[in-house]
Coordinates of C-alpha atoms in Angstrom, one line a residue:
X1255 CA -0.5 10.5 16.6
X1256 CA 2.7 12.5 16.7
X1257 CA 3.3 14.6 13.6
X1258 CA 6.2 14.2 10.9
X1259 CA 8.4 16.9 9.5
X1260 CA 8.1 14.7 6.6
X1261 CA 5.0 15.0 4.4
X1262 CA 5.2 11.2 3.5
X1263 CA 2.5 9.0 5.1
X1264 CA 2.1 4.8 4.2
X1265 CA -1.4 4.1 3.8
X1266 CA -1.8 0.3 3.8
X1267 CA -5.0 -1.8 2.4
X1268 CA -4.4 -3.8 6.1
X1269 CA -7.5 -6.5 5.7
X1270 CA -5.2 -9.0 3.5
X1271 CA -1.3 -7.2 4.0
X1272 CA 0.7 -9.9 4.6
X1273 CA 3.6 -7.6 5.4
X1274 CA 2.1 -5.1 8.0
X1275 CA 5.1 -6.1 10.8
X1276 CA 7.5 -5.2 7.8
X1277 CA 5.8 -2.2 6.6
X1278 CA 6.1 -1.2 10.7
X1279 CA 9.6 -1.7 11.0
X1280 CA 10.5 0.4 7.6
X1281 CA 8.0 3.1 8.6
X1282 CA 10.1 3.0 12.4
X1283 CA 13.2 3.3 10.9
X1284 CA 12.4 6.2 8.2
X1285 CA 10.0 8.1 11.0
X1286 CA 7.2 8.3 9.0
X1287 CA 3.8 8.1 10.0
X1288 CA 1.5 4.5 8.8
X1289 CA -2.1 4.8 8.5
X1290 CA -3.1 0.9 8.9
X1291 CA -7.0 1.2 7.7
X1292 CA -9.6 -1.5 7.6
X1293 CA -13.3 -2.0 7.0
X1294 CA -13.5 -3.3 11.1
X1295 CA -11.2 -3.0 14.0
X1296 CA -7.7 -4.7 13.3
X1297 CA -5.3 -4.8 16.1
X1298 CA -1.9 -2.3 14.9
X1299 CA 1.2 -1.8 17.7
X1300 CA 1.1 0.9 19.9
X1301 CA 3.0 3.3 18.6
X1302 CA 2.7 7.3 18.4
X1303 CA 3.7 6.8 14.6
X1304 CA 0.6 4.2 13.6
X1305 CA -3.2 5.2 13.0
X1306 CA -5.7 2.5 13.2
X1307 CA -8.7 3.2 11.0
X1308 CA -11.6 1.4 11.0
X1309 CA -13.6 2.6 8.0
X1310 CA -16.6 1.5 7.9
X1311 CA -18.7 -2.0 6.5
X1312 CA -19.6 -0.5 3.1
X1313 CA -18.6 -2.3 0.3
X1314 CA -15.5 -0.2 -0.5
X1315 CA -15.0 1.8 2.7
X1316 CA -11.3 1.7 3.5
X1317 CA -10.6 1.5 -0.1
X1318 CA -12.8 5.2 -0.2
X1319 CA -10.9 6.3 2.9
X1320 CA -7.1 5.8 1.7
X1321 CA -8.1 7.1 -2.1
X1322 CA -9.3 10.6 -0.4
X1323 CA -6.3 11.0 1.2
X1324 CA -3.3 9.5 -0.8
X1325 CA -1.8 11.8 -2.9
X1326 CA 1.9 13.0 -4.1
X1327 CA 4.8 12.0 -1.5
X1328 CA 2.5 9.1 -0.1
X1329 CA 2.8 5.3 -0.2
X1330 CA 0.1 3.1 -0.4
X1331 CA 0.4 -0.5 0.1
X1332 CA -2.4 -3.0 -1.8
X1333 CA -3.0 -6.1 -3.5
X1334 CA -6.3 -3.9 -4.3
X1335 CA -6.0 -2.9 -8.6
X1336 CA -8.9 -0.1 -8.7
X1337 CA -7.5 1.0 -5.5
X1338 CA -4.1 1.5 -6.6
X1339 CA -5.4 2.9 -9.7
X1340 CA -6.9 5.4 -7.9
X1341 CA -3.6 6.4 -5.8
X1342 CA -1.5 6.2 -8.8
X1343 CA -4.1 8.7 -10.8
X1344 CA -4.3 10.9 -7.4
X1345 CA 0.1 10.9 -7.7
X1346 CA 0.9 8.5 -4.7
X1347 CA 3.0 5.9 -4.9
X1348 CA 2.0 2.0 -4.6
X1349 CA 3.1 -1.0 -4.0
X1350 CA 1.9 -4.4 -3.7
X1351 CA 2.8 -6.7 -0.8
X1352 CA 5.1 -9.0 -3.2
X1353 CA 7.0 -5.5 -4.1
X1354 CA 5.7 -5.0 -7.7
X1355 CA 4.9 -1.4 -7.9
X1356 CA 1.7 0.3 -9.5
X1357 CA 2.9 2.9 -12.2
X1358 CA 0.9 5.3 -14.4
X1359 CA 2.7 3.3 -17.4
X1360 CA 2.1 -0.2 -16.0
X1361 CA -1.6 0.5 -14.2
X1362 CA -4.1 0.6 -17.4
X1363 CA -3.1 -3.0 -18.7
X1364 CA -3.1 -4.4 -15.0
X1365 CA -6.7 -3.0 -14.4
X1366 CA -7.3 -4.3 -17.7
X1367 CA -6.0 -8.0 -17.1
X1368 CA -7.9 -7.8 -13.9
X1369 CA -11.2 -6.5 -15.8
X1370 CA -10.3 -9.3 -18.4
X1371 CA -9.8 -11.9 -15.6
X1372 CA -12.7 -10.9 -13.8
X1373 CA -15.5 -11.6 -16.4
X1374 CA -13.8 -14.8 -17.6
X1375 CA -14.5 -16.2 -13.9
X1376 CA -18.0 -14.7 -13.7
X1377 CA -18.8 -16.2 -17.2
X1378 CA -17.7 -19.3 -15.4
X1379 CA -13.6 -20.1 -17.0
X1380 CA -12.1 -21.5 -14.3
X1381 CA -8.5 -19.3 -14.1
X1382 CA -6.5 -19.8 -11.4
X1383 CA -5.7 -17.8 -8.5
X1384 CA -3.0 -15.7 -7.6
X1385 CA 0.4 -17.5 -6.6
X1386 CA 1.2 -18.2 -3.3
X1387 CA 2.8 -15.8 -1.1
X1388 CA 6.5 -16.5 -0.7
X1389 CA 9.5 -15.3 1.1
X1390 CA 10.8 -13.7 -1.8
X1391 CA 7.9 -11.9 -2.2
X1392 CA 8.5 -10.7 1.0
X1393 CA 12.3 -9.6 0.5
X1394 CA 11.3 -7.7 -3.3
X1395 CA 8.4 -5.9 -0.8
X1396 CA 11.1 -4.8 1.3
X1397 CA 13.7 -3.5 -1.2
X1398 CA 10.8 -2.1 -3.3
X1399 CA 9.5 -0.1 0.0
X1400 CA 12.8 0.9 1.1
X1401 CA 13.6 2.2 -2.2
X1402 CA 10.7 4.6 -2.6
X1403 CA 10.9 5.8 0.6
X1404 CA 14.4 6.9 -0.3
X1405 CA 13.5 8.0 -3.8
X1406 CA 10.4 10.4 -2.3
X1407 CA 13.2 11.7 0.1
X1408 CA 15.3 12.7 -2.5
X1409 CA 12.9 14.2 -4.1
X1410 CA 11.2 16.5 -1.2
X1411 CA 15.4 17.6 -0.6
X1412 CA 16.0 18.8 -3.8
X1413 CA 13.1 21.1 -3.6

């Protein structure tokens, strides 16, 4: 892996991304190091710039791995709520993969929708699932990526 003069790494939540080929092509253009991490093997380009992380079968395992290390100046990318709770808490920066960003306002009543969502289905509601992934999800994931990528820059320049 060839090191960045920029602190920022993207840590993505790869065994559902549906925009790892995007997240690639940002991360190219910006030269910043993606850590693609899984519970198994999961094929990534090569690429000096991308990690491939297996961590582990464990219930939580990649979810424990990119929570360890995500912290201000980072990006993590998941669909994951307790996970992106975590990063948020820990002072990275998330994203889902249709672009909607995890903040420390906006992350206590999504966990709690989740949490609330959650025990109607094990009490046996039947709720729905999430909406389909679309190509305007993929489009807000872009501009949301490419904006905090430039936001974090600005940020690490004016220090």
């Amino acid at each position: 892996m060839t090191p960045s003069l920029n602190a920022t790494r993207i840590y993505v939540d790869a065994d559902a991304c549906p925009v790892k080929d995007e997240i690639y092509r940002v991360a190219e253009r910006h030269k910043l190091p993606v850590s693609v991490v899984a519970g198994q093997f999961i094929r990534v380009p090569q690429h000096p710039m991308i990690e491939r992380i297996a961590a582990g079968s464990g219930m939580d395992a990649a979810d424990d791995w990119i929570a360890e290390r995500a912290g201000k100046g980072d990006i993590v990318i998941t669909s994951d709520i307790p996970l992106a709770s975590r990063c948020v808490k820990a002072g990275a920066e998330v994203i889902a993969p249709n672009g909607k960003p995890f903040t420390e306002q906006s992350i206590g009543m999504t966990l709690a929708v989740r949490n609330l969502m959650t025990d109607l289905r094990s009490s046996g509601e039947i709720t729905g699932g999430p909406r389909s992934f679309a190509p305007r999800d993929r489009s807000a994931f872009l501009s949301a990526l490419d904006r905090t990528i430039r936001r974090i820059q600005r940020g690490q320049q004016q220090k």
